mmCIF file of C-alpha atoms in Angstrom:
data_model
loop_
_atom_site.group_PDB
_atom_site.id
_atom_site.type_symbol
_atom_site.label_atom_id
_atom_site.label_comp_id
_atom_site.label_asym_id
_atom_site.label_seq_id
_atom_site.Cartn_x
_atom_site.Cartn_y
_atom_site.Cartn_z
ATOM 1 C CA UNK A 267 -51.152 52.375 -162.731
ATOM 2 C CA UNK A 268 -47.793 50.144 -162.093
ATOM 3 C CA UNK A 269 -44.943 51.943 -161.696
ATOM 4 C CA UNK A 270 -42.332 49.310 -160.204
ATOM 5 C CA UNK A 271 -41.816 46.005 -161.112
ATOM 6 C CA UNK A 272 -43.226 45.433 -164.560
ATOM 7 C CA UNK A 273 -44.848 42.444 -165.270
ATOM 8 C CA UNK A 274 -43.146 39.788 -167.266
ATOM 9 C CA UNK A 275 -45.150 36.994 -168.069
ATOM 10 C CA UNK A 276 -41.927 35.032 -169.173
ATOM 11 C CA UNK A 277 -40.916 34.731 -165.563
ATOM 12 C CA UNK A 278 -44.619 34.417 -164.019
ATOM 13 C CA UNK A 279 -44.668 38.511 -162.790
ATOM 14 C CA UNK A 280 -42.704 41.269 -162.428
ATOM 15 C CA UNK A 281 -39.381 41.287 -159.945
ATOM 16 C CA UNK A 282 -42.069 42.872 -156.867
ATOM 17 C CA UNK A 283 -45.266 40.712 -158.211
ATOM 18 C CA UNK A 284 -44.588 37.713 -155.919
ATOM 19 C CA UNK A 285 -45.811 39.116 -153.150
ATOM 20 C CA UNK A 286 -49.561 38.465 -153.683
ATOM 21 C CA UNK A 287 -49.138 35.662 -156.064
ATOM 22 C CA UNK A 288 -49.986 31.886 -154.628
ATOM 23 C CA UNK A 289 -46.929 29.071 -154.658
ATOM 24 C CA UNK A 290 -46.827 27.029 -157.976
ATOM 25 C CA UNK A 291 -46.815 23.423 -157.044
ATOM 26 C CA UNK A 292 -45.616 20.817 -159.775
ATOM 27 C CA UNK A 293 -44.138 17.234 -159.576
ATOM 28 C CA UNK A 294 -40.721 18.904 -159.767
ATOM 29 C CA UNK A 295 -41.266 19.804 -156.220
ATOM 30 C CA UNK A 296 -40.664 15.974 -155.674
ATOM 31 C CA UNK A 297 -43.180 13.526 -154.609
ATOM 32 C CA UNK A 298 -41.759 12.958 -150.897
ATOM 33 C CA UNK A 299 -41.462 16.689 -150.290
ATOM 34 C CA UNK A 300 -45.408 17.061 -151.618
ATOM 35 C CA UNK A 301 -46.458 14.370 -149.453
ATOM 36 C CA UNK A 302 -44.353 15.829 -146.129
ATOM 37 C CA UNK A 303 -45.938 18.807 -146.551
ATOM 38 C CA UNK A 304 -49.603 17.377 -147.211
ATOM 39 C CA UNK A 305 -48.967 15.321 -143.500
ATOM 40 C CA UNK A 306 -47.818 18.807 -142.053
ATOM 41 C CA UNK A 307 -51.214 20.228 -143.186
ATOM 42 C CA UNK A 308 -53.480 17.648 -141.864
ATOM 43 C CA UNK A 309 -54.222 15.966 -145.395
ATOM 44 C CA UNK A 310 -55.730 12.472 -145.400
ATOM 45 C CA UNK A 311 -54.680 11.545 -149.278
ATOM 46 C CA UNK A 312 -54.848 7.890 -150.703
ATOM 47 C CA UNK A 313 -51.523 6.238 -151.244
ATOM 48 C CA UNK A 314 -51.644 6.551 -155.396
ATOM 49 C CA UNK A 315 -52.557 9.858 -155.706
ATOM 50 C CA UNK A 316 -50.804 10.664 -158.253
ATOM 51 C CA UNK A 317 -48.115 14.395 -158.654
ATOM 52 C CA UNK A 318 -50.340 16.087 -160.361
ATOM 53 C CA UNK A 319 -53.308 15.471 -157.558
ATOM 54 C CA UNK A 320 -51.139 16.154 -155.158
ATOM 55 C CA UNK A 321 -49.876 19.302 -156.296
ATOM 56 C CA UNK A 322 -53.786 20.319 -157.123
ATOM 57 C CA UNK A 323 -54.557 19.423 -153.429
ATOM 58 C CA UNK A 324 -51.904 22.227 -152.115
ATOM 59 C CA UNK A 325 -53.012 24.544 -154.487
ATOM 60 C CA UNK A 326 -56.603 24.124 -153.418
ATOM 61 C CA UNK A 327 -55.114 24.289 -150.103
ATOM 62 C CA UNK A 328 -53.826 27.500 -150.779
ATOM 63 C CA UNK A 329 -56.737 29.027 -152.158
ATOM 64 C CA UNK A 330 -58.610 28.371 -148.629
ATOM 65 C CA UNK A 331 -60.454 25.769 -150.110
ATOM 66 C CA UNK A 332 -61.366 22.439 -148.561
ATOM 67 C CA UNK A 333 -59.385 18.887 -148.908
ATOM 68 C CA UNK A 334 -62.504 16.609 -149.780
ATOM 69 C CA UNK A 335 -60.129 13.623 -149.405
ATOM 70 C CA UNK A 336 -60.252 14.104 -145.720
ATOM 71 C CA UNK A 337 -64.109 13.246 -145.477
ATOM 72 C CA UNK A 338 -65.725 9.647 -145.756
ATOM 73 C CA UNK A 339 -68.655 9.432 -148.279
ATOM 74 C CA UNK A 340 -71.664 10.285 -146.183
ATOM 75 C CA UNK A 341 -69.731 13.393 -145.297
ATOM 76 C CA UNK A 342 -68.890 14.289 -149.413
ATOM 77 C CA UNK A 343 -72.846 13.125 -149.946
ATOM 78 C CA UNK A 344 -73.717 16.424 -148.036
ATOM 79 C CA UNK A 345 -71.896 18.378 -150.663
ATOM 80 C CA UNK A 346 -72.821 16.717 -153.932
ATOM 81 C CA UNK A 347 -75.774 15.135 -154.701
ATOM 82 C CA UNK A 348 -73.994 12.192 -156.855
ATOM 83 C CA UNK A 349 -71.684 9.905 -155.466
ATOM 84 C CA UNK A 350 -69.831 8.987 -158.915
ATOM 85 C CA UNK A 351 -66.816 10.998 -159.336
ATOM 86 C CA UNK A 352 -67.614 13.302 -156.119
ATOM 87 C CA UNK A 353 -64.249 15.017 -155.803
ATOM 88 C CA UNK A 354 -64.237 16.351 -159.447
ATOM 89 C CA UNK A 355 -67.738 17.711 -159.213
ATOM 90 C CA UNK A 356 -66.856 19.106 -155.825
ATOM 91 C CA UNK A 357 -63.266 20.900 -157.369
ATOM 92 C CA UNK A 358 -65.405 21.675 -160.294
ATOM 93 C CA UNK A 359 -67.874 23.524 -158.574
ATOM 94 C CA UNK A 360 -65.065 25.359 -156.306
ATOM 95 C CA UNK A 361 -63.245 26.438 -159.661
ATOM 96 C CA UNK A 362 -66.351 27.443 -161.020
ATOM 97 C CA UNK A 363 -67.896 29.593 -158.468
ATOM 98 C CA UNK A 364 -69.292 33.514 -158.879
ATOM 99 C CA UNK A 365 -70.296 35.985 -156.380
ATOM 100 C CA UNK A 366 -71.104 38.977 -158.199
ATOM 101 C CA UNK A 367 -73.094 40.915 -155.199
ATOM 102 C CA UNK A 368 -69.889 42.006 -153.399
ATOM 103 C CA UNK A 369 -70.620 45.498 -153.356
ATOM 104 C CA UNK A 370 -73.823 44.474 -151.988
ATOM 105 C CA UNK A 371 -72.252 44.008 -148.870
ATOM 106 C CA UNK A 372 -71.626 46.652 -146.015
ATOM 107 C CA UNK A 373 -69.065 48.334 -146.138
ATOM 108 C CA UNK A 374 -67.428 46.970 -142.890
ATOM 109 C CA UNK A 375 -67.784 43.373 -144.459
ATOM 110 C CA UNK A 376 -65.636 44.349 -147.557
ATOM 111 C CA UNK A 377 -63.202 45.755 -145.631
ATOM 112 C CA UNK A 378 -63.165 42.404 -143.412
ATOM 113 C CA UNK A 379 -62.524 40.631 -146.969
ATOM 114 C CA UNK A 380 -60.191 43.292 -147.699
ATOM 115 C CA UNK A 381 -57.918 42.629 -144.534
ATOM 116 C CA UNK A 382 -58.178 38.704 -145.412
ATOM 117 C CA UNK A 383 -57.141 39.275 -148.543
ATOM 118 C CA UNK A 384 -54.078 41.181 -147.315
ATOM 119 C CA UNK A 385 -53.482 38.674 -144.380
ATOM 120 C CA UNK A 386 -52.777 35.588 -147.002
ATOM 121 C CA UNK A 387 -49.634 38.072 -148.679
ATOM 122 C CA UNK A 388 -46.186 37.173 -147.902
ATOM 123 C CA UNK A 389 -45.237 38.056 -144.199
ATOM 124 C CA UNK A 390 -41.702 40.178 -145.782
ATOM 125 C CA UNK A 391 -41.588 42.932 -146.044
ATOM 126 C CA UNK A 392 -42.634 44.463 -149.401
ATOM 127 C CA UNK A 393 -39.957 46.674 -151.127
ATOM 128 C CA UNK A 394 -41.002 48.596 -154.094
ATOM 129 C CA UNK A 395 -44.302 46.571 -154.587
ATOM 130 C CA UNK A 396 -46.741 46.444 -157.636
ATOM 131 C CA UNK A 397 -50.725 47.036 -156.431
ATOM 132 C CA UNK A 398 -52.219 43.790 -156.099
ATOM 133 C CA UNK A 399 -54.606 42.596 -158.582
ATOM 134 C CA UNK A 400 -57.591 43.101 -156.740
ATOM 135 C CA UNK A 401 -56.692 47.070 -156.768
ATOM 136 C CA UNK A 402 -56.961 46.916 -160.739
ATOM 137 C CA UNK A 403 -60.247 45.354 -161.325
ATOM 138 C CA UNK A 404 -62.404 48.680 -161.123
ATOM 139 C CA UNK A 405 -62.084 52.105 -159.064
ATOM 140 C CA UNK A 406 -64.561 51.592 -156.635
ATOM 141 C CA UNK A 407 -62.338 48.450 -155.587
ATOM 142 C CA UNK A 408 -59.170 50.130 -155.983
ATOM 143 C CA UNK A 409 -60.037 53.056 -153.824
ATOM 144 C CA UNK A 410 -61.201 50.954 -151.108
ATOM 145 C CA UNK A 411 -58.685 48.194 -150.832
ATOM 146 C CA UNK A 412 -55.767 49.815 -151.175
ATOM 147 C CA UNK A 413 -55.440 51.881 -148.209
ATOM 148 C CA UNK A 414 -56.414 48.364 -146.298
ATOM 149 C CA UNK A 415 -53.259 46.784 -148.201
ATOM 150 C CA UNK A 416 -51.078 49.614 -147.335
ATOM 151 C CA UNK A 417 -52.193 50.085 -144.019
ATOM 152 C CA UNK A 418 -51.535 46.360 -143.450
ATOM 153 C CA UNK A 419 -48.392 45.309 -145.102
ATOM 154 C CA UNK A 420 -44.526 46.464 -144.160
ATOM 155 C CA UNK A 421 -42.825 48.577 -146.031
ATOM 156 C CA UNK A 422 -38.731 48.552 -146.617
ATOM 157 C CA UNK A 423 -36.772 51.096 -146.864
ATOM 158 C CA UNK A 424 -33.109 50.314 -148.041
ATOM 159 C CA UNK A 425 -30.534 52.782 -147.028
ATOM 160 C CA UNK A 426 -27.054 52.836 -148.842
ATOM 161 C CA UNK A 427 -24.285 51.569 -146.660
ATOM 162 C CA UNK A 428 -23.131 52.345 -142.709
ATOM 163 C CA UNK A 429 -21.640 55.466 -143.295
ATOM 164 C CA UNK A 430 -21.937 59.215 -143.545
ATOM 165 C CA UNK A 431 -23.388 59.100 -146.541
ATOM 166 C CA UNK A 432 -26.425 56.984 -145.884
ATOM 167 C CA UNK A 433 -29.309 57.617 -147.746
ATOM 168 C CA UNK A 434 -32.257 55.907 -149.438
ATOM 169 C CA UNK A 435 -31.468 53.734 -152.291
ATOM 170 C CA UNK A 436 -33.153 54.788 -155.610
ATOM 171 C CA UNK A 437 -35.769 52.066 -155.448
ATOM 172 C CA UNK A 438 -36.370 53.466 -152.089
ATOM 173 C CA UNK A 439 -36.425 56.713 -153.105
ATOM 174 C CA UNK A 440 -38.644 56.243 -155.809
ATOM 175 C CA UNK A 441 -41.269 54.368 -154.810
ATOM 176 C CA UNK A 442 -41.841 56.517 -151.779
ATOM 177 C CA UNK A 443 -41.216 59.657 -153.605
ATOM 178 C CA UNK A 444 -44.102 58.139 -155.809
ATOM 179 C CA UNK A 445 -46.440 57.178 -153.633
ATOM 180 C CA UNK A 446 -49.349 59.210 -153.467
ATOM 181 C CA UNK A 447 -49.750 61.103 -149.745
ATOM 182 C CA UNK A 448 -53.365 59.498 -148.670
ATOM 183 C CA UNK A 449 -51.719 56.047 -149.038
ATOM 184 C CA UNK A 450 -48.486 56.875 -147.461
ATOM 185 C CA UNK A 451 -50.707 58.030 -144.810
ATOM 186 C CA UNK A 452 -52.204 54.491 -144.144
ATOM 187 C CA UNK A 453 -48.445 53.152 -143.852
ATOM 188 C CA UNK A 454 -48.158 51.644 -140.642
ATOM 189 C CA UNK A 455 -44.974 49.777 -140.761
ATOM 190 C CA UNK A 456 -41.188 50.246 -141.818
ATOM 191 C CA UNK A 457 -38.175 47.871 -141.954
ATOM 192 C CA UNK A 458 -35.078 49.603 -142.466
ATOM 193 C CA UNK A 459 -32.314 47.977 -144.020
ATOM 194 C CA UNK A 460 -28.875 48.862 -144.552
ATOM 195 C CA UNK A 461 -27.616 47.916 -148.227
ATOM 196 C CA UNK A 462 -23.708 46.518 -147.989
ATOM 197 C CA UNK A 463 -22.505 48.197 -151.561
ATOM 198 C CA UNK A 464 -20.034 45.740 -151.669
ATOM 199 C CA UNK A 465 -20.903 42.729 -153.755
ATOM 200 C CA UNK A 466 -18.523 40.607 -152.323
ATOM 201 C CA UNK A 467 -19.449 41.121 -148.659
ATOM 202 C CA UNK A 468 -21.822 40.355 -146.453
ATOM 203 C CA UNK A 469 -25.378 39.976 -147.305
ATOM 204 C CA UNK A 470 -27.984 43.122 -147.191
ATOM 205 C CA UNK A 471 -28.869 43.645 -142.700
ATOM 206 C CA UNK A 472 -31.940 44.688 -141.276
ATOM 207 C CA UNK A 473 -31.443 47.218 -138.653
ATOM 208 C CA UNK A 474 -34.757 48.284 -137.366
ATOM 209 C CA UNK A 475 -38.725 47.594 -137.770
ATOM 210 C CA UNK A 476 -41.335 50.315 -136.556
ATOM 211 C CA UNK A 477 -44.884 50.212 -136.422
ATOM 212 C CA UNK A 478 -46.964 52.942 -135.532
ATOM 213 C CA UNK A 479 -50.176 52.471 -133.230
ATOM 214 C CA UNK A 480 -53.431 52.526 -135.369
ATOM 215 C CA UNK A 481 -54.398 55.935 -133.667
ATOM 216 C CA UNK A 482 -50.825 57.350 -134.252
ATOM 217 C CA UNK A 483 -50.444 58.625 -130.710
ATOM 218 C CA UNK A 484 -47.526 55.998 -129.998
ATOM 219 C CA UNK A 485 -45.082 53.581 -131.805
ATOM 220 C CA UNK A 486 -43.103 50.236 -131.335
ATOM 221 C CA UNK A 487 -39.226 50.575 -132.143
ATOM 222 C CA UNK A 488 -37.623 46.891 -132.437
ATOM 223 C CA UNK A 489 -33.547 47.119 -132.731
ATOM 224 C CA UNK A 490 -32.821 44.481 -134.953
ATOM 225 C CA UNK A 491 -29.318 42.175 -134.709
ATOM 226 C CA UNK A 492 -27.475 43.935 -137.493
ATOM 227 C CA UNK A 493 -24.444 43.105 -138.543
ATOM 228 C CA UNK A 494 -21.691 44.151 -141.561
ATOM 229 C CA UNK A 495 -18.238 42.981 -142.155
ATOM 230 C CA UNK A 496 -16.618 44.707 -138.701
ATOM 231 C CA UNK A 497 -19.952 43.615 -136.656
ATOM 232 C CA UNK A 498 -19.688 40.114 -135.475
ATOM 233 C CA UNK A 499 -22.686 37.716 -134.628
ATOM 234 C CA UNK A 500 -23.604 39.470 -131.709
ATOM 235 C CA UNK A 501 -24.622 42.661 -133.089
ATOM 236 C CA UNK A 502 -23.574 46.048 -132.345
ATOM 237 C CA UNK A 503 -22.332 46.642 -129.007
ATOM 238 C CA UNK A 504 -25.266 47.994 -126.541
ATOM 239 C CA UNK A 505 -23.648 51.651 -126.612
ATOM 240 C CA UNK A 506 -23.591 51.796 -130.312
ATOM 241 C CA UNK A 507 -27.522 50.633 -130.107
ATOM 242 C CA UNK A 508 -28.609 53.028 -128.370
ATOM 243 C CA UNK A 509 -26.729 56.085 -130.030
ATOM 244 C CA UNK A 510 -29.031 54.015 -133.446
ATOM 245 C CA UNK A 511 -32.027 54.150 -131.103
ATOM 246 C CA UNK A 512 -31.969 57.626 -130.040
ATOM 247 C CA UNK A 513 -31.531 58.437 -133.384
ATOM 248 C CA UNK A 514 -34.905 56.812 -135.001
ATOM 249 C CA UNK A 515 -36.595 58.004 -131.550
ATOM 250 C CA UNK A 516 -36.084 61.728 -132.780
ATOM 251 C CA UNK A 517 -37.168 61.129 -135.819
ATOM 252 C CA UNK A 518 -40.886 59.047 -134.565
ATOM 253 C CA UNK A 519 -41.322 61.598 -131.577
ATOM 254 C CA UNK A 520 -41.555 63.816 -134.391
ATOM 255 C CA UNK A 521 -44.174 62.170 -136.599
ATOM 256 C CA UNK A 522 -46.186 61.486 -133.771
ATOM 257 C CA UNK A 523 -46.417 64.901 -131.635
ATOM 258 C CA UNK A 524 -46.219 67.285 -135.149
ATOM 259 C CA UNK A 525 -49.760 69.473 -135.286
ATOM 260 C CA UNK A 526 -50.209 68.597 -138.614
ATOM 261 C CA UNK A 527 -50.471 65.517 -140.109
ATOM 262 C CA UNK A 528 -49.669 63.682 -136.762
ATOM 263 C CA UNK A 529 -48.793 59.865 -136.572
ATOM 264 C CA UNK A 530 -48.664 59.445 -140.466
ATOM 265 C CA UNK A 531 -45.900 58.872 -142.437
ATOM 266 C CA UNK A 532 -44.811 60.819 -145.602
ATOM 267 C CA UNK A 533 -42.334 60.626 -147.698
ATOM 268 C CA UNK A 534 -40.121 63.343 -146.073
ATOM 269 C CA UNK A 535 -40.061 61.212 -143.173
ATOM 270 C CA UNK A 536 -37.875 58.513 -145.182
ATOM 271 C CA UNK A 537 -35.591 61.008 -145.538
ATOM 272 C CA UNK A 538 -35.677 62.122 -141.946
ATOM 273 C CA UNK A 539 -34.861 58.218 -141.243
ATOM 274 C CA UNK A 540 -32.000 58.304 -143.798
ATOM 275 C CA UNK A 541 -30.251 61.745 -142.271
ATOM 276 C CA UNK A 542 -30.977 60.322 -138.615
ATOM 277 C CA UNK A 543 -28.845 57.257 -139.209
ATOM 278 C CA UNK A 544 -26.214 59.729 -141.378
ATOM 279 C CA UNK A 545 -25.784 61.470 -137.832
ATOM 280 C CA UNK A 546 -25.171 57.968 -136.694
ATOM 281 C CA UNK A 547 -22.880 56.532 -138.202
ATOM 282 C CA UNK A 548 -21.000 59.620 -137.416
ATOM 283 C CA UNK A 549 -20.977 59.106 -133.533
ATOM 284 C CA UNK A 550 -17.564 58.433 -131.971
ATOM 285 C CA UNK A 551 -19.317 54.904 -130.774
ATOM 286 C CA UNK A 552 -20.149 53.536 -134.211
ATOM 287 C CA UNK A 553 -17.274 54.196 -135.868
ATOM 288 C CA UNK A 554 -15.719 50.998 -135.588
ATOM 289 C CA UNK A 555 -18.524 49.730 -137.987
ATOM 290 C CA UNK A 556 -18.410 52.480 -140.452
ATOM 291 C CA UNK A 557 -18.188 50.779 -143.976
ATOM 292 C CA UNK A 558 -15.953 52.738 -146.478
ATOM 293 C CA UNK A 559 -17.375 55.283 -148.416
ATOM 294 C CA UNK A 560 -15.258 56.105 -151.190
#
């Protein structure tokens, strides 16, 4: 079931739907811009292909498939066994194709497809995303690919604003909140990002990505360069950091070393985030950067 994000076919998806979805290429994208990018990805296309061929070659390109215009004839003879009209019979047979003994496969092969399938998502973070189609064909798919996807992907969690009253937006809050516990379980990486409330200010900062380890005994803390309207380019000052550091680090030490459910995340622990970084922005050496509250 969807909870977030509902799908609008008017706009091609819901608002969190892009994600998984491939790039739409059309001859709006203009010609010279379709034919840089076909150089950048190796493609050997004649000189009056047309925008629509083009287009279909990035889309095929997409999609993992081959680019028969790179091969001579002999080569395209191996795949077809006519040579009139080779490259249709070849897309047709790629657009065509079945495989219908998947769950034939071993287990440890599906979850190989499973991780490839994840692997060609957007590298952003996800914030408040939809399941993925392949998790809504049938159960037996659903329960096994979607604690690959989560256990793959990054998760964001938007706090509201640098202040004492930081705390997870309601998007944030809800999805989480939402989430069932075995998949929040398989969650192994968070960006946090600190909303600016303020329309008319700065844009939305990222302040932190961690990842736990796959056996939970350990996890990776990055500092990100944040910055609001009293932070300049260079970030917060290296005293501020690591009042923001020791703050997370609490928070991880204890979702690591707990007895019970140790190195997962749950949804308490967004809230645990969220206070930690309340404490924060209470500390003498971030004040300075305190956005207003009221």
């Amino acid at each position: 079931m969807s909870l977030f994000g509902p799908y609008d076919e008017s706009r091609g998806g819901g608002e969190y739907d892009g994600y998984w979805r491939l790039r739409r290429y059309s001859a709006t994208d203009g010609m010279i811009d379709l034919k840089s990018l076909a150089r950048a990805r190796g493609m050997k296309l004649s000189s009056k292909i047309s925008e629509l061929e083009i287009a279909d070659r990035h889309a095929r390109y997409d999609r993992g498939l081959l680019t028969y215009d790179n091969y001579t004839k002999e080569e395209l003879r191996n795949f077809a066994s006519r040579e009139k009209a080779l490259l249709r019979l070849l897309h047709h047979a790629d657009d065509s194709c079945t495989f219908t003994k998947f769950f034939n496969l071993s287990p440890e092969i599906r979850i190989l497809v499973y991780e490839h399938y994840c692997a060609c998502f957007s590298q952003e973070p996800l914030i408040m995303p939809t399941e993925p189609p392949l998790a809504r064909v049938c159960r037996s798919l659903r329960g096994e690919s979607l604690p690959v996807v989560y256990s793959q992907c990054s998760f964001r969690v938007d706090l509201e604003g640098a202040h004492s009253r930081c705390r997870p937006t309601l998007g944030t809050a809800l999805f989480f909140g939402r989430l069932q516990p075995s998949l929040m379980a398989r969650i192994r990486k968070l960006l946090i990002r600190i909303r600016d409330e303020d329309e008319d200010g700065p844009p939305d900062e990222e302040l932190a990505q961690i990842e736990l380890s796959k056996d939970g005994e350990g996890y990776d803390l990055i500092l990100l360069p944040y910055r609001n309207q009293y932070v300049d380019d260079e970030g917060l000052p290296s005293a501020a950091k690591s009042i923001v550091e020791q703050g997370l680090r609490a928070v991880m030490d204890s979702v690591t070393t707990r007895t019970e459910a140790a190195g997962q995340f749950t949804s308490t622990n967004v809230y645990r985030l969220s206070w930690a970084m309340q404490e924060v922005w209470k500390h003498e050496a971030l004040q300075p950067f305190v956005l207003d509250d009221s």
